[in-house]
mmCIF file of C-alpha atoms in Angstrom:
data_model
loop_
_atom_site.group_PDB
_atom_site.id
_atom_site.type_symbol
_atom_site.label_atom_id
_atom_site.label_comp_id
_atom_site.label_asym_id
_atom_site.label_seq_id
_atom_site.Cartn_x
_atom_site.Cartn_y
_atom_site.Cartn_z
ATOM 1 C CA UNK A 1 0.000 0.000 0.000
ATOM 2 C CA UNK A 2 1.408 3.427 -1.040
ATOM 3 C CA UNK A 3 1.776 6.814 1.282
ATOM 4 C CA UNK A 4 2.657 9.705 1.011
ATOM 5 C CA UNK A 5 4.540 12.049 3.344
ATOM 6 C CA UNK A 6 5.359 15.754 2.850
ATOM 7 C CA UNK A 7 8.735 15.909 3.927
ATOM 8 C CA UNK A 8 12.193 16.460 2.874
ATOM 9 C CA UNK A 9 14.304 12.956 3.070
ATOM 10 C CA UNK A 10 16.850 13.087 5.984
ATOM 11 C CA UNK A 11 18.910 10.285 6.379
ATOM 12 C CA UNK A 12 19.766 8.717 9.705
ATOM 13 C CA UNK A 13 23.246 7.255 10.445
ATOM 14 C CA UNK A 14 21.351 3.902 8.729
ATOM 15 C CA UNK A 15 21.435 5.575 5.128
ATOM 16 C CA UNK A 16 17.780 6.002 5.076
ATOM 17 C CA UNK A 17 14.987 7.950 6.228
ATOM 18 C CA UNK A 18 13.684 6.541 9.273
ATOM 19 C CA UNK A 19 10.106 7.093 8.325
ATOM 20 C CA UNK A 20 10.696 5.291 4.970
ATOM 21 C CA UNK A 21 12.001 2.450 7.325
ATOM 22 C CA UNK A 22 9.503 2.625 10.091
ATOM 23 C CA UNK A 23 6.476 2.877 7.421
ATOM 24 C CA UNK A 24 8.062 -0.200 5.547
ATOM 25 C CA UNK A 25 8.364 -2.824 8.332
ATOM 26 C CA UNK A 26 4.124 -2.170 8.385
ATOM 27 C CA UNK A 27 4.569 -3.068 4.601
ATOM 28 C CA UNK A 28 3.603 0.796 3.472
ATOM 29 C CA UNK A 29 5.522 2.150 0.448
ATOM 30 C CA UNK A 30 6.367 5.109 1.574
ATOM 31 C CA UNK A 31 7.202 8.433 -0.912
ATOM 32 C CA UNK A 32 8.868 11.720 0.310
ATOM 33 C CA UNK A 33 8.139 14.723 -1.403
ATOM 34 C CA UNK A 34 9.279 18.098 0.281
ATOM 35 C CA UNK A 35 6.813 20.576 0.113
ATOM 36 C CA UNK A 36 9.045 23.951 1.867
ATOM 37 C CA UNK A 37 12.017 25.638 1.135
ATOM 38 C CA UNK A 38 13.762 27.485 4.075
ATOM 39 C CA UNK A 39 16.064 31.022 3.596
ATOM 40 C CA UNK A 40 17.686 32.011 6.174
ATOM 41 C CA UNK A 41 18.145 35.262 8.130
ATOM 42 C CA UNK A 42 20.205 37.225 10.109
ATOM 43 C CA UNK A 43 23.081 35.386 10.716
ATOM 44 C CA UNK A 44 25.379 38.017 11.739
ATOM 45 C CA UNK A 45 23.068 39.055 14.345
ATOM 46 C CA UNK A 46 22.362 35.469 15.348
ATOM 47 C CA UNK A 47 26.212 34.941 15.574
ATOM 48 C CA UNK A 48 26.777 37.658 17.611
ATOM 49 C CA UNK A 49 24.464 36.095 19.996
ATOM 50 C CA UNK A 50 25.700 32.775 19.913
ATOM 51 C CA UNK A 51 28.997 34.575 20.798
ATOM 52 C CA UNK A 52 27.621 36.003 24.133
ATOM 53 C CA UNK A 53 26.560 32.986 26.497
ATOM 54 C CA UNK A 54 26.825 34.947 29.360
ATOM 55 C CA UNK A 55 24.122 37.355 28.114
ATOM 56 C CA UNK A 56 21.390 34.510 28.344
ATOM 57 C CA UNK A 57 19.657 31.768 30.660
ATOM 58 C CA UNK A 58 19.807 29.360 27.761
ATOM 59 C CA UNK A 59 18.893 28.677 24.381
ATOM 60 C CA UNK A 60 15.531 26.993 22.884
ATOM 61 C CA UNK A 61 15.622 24.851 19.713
ATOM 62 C CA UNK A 62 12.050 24.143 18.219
ATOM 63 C CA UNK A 63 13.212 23.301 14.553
ATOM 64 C CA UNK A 64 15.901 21.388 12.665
ATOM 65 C CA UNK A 65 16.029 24.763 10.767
ATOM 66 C CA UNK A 66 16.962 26.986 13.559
ATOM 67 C CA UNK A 67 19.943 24.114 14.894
ATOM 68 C CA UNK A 68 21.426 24.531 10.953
ATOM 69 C CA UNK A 69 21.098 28.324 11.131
ATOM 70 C CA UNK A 70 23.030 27.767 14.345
ATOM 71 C CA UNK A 71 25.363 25.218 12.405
ATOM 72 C CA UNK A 72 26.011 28.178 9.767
ATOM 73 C CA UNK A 73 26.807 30.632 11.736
ATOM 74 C CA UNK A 74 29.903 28.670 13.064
ATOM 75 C CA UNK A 75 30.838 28.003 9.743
ATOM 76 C CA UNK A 76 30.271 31.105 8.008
ATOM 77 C CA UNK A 77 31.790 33.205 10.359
ATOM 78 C CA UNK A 78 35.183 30.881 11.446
ATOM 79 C CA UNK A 79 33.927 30.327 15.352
ATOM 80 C CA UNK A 80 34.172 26.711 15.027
ATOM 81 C CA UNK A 81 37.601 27.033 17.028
ATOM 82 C CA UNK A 82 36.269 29.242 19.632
ATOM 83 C CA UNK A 83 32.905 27.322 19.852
ATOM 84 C CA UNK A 84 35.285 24.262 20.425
ATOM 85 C CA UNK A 85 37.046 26.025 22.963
ATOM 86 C CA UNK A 86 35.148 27.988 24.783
ATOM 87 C CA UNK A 87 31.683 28.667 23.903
ATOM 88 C CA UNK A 88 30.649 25.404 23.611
ATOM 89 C CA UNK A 89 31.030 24.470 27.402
ATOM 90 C CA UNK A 90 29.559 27.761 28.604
ATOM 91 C CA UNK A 91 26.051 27.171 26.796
ATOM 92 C CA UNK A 92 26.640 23.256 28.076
ATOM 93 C CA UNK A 93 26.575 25.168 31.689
ATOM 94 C CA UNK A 94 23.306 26.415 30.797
ATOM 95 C CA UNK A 95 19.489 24.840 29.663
ATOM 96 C CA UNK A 96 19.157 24.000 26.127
ATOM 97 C CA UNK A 97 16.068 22.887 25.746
ATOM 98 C CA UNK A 98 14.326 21.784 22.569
ATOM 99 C CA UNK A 99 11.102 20.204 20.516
ATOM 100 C CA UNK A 100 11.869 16.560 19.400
ATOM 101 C CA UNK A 101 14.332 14.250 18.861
ATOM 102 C CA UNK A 102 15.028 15.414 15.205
ATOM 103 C CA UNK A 103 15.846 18.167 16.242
ATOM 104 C CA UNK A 104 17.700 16.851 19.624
ATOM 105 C CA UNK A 105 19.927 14.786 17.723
ATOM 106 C CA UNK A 106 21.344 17.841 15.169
ATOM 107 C CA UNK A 107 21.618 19.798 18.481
ATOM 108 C CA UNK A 108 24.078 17.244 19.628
ATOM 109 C CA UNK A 109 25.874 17.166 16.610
ATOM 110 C CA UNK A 110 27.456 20.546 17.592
ATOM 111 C CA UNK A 111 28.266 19.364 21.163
ATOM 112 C CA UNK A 112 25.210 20.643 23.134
ATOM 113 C CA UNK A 113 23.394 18.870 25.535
ATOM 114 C CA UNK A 114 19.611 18.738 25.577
ATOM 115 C CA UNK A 115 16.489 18.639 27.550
ATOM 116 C CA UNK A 116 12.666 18.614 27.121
ATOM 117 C CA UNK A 117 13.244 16.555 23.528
ATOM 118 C CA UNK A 118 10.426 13.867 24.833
ATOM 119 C CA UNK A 119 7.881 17.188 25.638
ATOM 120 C CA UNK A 120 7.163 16.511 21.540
ATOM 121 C CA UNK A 121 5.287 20.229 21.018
ATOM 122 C CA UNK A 122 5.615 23.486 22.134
ATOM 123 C CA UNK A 123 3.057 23.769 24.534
ATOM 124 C CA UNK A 124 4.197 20.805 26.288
ATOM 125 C CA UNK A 125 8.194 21.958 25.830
ATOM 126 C CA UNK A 126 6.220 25.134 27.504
ATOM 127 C CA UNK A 127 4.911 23.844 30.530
ATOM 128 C CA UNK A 128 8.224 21.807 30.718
ATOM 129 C CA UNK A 129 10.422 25.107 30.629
ATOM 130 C CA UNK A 130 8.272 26.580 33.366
ATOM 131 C CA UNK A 131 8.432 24.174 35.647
ATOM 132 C CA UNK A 132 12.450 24.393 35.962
ATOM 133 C CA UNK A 133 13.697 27.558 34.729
ATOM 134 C CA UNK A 134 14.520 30.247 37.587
ATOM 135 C CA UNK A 135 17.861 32.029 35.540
ATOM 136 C CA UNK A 136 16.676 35.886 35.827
ATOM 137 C CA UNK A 137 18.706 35.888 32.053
ATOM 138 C CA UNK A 138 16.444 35.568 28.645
ATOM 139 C CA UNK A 139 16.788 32.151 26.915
ATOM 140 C CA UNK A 140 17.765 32.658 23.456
ATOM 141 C CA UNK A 141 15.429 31.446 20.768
ATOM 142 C CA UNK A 142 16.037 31.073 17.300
ATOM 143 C CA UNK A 143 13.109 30.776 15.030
ATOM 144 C CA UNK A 144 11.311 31.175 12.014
ATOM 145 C CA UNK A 145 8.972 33.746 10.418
ATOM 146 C CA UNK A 146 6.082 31.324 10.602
ATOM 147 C CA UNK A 147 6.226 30.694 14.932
ATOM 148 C CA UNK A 148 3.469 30.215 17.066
ATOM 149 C CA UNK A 149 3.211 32.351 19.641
ATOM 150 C CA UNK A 150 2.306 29.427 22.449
ATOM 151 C CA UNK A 151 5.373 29.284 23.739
ATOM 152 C CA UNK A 152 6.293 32.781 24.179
ATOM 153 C CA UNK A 153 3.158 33.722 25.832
ATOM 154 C CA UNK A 154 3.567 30.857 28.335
ATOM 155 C CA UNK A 155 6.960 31.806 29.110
ATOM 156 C CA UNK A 156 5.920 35.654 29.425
ATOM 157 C CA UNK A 157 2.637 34.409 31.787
ATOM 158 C CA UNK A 158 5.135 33.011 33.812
ATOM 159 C CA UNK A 159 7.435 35.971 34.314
ATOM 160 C CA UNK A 160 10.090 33.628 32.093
ATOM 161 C CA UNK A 161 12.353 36.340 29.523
ATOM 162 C CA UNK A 162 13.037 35.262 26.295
ATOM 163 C CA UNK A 163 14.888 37.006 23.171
ATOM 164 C CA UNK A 164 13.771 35.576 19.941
ATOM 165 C CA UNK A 165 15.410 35.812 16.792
ATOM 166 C CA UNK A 166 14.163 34.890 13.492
ATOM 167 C CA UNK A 167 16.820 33.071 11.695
ATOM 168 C CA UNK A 168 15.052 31.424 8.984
ATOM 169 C CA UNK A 169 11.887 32.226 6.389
ATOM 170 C CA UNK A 170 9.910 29.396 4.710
ATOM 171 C CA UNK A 171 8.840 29.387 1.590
ATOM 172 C CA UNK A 172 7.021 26.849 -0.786
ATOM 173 C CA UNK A 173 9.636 24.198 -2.416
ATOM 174 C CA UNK A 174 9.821 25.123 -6.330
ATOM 175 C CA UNK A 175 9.234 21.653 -6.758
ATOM 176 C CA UNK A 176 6.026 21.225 -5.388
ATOM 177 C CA UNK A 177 3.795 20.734 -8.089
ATOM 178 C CA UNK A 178 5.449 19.389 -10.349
ATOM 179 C CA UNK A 179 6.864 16.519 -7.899
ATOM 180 C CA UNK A 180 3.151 16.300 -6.935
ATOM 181 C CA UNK A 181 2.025 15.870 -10.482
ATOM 182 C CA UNK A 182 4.953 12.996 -11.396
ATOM 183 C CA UNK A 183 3.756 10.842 -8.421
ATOM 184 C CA UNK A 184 0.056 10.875 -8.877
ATOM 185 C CA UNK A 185 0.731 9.792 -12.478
ATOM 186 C CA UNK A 186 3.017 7.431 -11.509
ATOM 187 C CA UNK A 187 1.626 5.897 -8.448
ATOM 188 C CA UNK A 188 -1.869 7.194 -8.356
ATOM 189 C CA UNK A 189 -3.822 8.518 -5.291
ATOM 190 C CA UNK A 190 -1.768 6.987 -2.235
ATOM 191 C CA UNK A 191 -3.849 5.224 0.465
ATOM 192 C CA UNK A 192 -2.925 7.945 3.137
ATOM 193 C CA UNK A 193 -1.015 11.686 2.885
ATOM 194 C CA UNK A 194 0.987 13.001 5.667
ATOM 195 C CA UNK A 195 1.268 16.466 6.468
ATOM 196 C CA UNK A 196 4.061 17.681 8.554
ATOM 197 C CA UNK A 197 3.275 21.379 9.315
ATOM 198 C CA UNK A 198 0.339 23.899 9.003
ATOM 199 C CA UNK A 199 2.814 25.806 6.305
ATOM 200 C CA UNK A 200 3.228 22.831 4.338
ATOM 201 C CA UNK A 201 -0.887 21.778 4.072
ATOM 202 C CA UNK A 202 -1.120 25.476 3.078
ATOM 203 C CA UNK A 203 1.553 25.530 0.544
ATOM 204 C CA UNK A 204 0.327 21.548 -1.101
ATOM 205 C CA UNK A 205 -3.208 21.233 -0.281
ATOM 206 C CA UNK A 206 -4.257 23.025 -3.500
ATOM 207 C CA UNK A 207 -2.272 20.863 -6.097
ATOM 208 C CA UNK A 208 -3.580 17.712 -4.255
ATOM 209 C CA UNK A 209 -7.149 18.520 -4.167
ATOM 210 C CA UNK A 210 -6.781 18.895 -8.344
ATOM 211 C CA UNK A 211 -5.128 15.956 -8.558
ATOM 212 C CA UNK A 212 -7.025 13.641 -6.122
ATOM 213 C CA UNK A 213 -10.455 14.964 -7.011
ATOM 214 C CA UNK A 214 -13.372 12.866 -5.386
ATOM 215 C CA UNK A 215 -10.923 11.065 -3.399
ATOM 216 C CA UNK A 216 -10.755 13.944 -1.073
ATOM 217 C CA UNK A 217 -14.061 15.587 -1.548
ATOM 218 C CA UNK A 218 -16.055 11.887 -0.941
ATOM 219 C CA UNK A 219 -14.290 11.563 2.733
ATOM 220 C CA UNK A 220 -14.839 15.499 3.849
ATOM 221 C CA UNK A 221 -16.608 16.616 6.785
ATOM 222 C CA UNK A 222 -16.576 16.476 10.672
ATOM 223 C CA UNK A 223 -13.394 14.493 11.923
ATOM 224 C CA UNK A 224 -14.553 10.433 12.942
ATOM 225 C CA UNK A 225 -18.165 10.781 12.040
ATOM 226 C CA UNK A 226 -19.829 7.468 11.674
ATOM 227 C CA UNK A 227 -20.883 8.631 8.452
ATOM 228 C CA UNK A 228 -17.166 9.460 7.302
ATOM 229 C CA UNK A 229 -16.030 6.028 8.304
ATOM 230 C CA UNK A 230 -18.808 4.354 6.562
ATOM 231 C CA UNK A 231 -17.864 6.119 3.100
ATOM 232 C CA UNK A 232 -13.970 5.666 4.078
ATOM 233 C CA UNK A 233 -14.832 2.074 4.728
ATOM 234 C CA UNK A 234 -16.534 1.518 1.489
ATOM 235 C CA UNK A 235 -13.796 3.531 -0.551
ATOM 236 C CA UNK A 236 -11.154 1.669 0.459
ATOM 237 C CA UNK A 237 -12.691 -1.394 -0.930
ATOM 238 C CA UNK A 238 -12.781 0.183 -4.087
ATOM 239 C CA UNK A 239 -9.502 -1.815 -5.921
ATOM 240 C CA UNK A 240 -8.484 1.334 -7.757
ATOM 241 C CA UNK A 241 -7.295 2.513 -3.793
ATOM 242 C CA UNK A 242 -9.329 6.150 -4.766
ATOM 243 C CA UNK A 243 -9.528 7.188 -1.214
ATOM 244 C CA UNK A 244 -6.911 9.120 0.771
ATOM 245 C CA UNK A 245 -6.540 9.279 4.585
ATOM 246 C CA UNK A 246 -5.196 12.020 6.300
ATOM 247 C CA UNK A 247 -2.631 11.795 8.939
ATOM 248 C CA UNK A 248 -0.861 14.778 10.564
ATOM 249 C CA UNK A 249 2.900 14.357 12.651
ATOM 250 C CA UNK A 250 1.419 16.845 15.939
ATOM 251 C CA UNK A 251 -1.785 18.018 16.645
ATOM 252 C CA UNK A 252 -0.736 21.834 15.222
ATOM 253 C CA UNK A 253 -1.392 20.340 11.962
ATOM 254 C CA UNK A 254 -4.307 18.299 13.143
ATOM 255 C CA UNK A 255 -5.866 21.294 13.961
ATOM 256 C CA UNK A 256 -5.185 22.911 10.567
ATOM 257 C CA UNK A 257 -6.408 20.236 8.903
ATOM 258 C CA UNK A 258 -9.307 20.048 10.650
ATOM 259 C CA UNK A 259 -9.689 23.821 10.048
ATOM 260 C CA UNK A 260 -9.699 22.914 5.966
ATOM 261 C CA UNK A 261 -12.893 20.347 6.442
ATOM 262 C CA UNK A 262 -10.649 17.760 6.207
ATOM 263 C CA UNK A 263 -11.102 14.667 8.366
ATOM 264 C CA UNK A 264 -8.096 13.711 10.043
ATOM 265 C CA UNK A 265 -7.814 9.940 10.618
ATOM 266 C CA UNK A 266 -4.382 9.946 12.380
ATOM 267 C CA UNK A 267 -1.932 12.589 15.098
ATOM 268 C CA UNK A 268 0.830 10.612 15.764
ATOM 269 C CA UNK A 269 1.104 10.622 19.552
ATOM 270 C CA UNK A 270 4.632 12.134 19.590
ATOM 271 C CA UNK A 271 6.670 13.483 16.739
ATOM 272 C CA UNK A 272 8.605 10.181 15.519
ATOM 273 C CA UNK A 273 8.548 7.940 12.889
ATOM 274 C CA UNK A 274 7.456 4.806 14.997
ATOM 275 C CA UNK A 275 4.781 6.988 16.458
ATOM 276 C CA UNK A 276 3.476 7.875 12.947
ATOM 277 C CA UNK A 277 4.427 4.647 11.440
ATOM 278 C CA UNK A 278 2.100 2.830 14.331
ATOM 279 C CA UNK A 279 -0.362 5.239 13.602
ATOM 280 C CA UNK A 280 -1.066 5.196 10.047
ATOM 281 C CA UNK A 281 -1.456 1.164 10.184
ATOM 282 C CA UNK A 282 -4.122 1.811 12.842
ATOM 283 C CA UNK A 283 -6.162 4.015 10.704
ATOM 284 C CA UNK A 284 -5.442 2.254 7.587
ATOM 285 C CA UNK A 285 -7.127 -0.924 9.033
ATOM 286 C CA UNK A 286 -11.134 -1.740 8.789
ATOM 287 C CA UNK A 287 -12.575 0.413 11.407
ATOM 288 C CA UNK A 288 -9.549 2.343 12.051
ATOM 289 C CA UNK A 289 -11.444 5.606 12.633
ATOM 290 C CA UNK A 290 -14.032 4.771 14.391
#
């Protein structure tokens, strides 16, 4: 059975992406097709910052993007010595704290030592950050253009300073529909789509409704009606595989989703590929909605 996710591949010290994997040992075909583009922004400034531990109470990762903005600015501006040296164990004396294991793991990669990665979303990275910060310093946070505000406003209801910086911009991929276009007439319409961000259902959602037609239009409506699962039921009998499920990695893009009329018939439960992986074969089985 084919899916589709809406992702950049990233592959893990295996030589493949570990949702590919994951997705497979279920027996799922999985496809990536990347569906942003990041530019980033600010770097000097950012540097600067990253140059100035003492300044802050510690620094908060949310994105793989922001840890590679950091990874630039060490390269582009020759501190990899003095990060080495110096500045690496002074933020190490500090709270790093940060959304997933994703992006956990690149934080490593240059040296730093996390916390919170298990929280899986902001809000919960949130109530994690309140419940053991006390520095009087700001915690330095990197973002992009497109950030919630959830976790500043619980940091600020809790008296908690933070200095954000927005590093990166996203953008749609250039690739999108023509990518989009090659693997529905290729492979058809996949048994389920995958959406990894409220940015990147806003920047696909239009080329797949053209190209999946009634597939999509069939299974709208309010999320886990009895009514939806009857028709979603029925379509997947269908041996042309017409009908598309929706999944979504956090409940963020659950909720946008849900905000486009369209049912969503899997959240992963935490921001992995097992998670995901586990949930998509739920939903994907008779009954698996209801």
């Amino acid at each position: 059975m084919k899916v589709l996710l809406l992702k950049d591949a990233k592959e893990d010290d295996c030589g493949q992406d570990p949702y590919i994997r994951e997705l497979g040992l279920y027996g799922l075909e999985a496809t990536l097709i990347p569906v942003l583009s990041f530019e980033f922004l600010s770097l000097s400034s950012f540097s600067e910052k990253l140059s100035h531990p003492e300044d802050y109470g510690g620094l908060i990762f949310t994105s793989p993007r922001a840890v590679e903005a950091a990874q630039l600015c060490l390269e582009k501006n020759n501190k990899t010595e003095v990060w080495e040296r110096s500045l690496k164990e002074k933020w190490n004396a500090k709270s790093v704290y940060v959304v997933g294991n994703a992006t956990a793991s690149l934080v490593s990669k240059i040296g730093l030592d996390t916390e919170g990665e298990t929280c899986g979303n902001a809000e919960k990275l949130a109530e994690y950050i309140c419940s053991r910060e006390s520095s009087a310093l700001p915690l330095l946070f990197p973002c992009g253009n497109l950030k919630r505000e959830i976790l500043p406003k619980a940091l600020k209801d809790k008296g908690i300073a933070m200095e954000s910086v927005t590093v990166y911009q996203t953008i749609p991929h250039p690739g999108i529909q023509g990518n989009l276009n090659s693997y529905y007439s290729q492979q058809g319409v996949p048994a389920s789509i995958t959406f990894f961000s409220p940015s990147g259902l806003t920047y696909s959602l239009k080329h797949i409704q053209e190209l999946s037609g009634d597939s999509i239009d069939q299974i709208k409506g309010p999320r886990h009606s009895k009514q939806n699962c009857l028709q979603l039921e029925l379509l997947r009998k269908d041996c042309t595989d017409a009908a598309t499920m929706f999944a979504a990695i956090g409940p963020t893009t659950a909720r946008a989703l849900a905000a486009q009329g369209l049912p969503v018939s899997c959240t992963a439960e935490t921001p992995t590929p097992q998670a995901l992986a586990t949930g998509i074969r739920k939903a994907l089985q008779p009954h698996g909605c209801c």
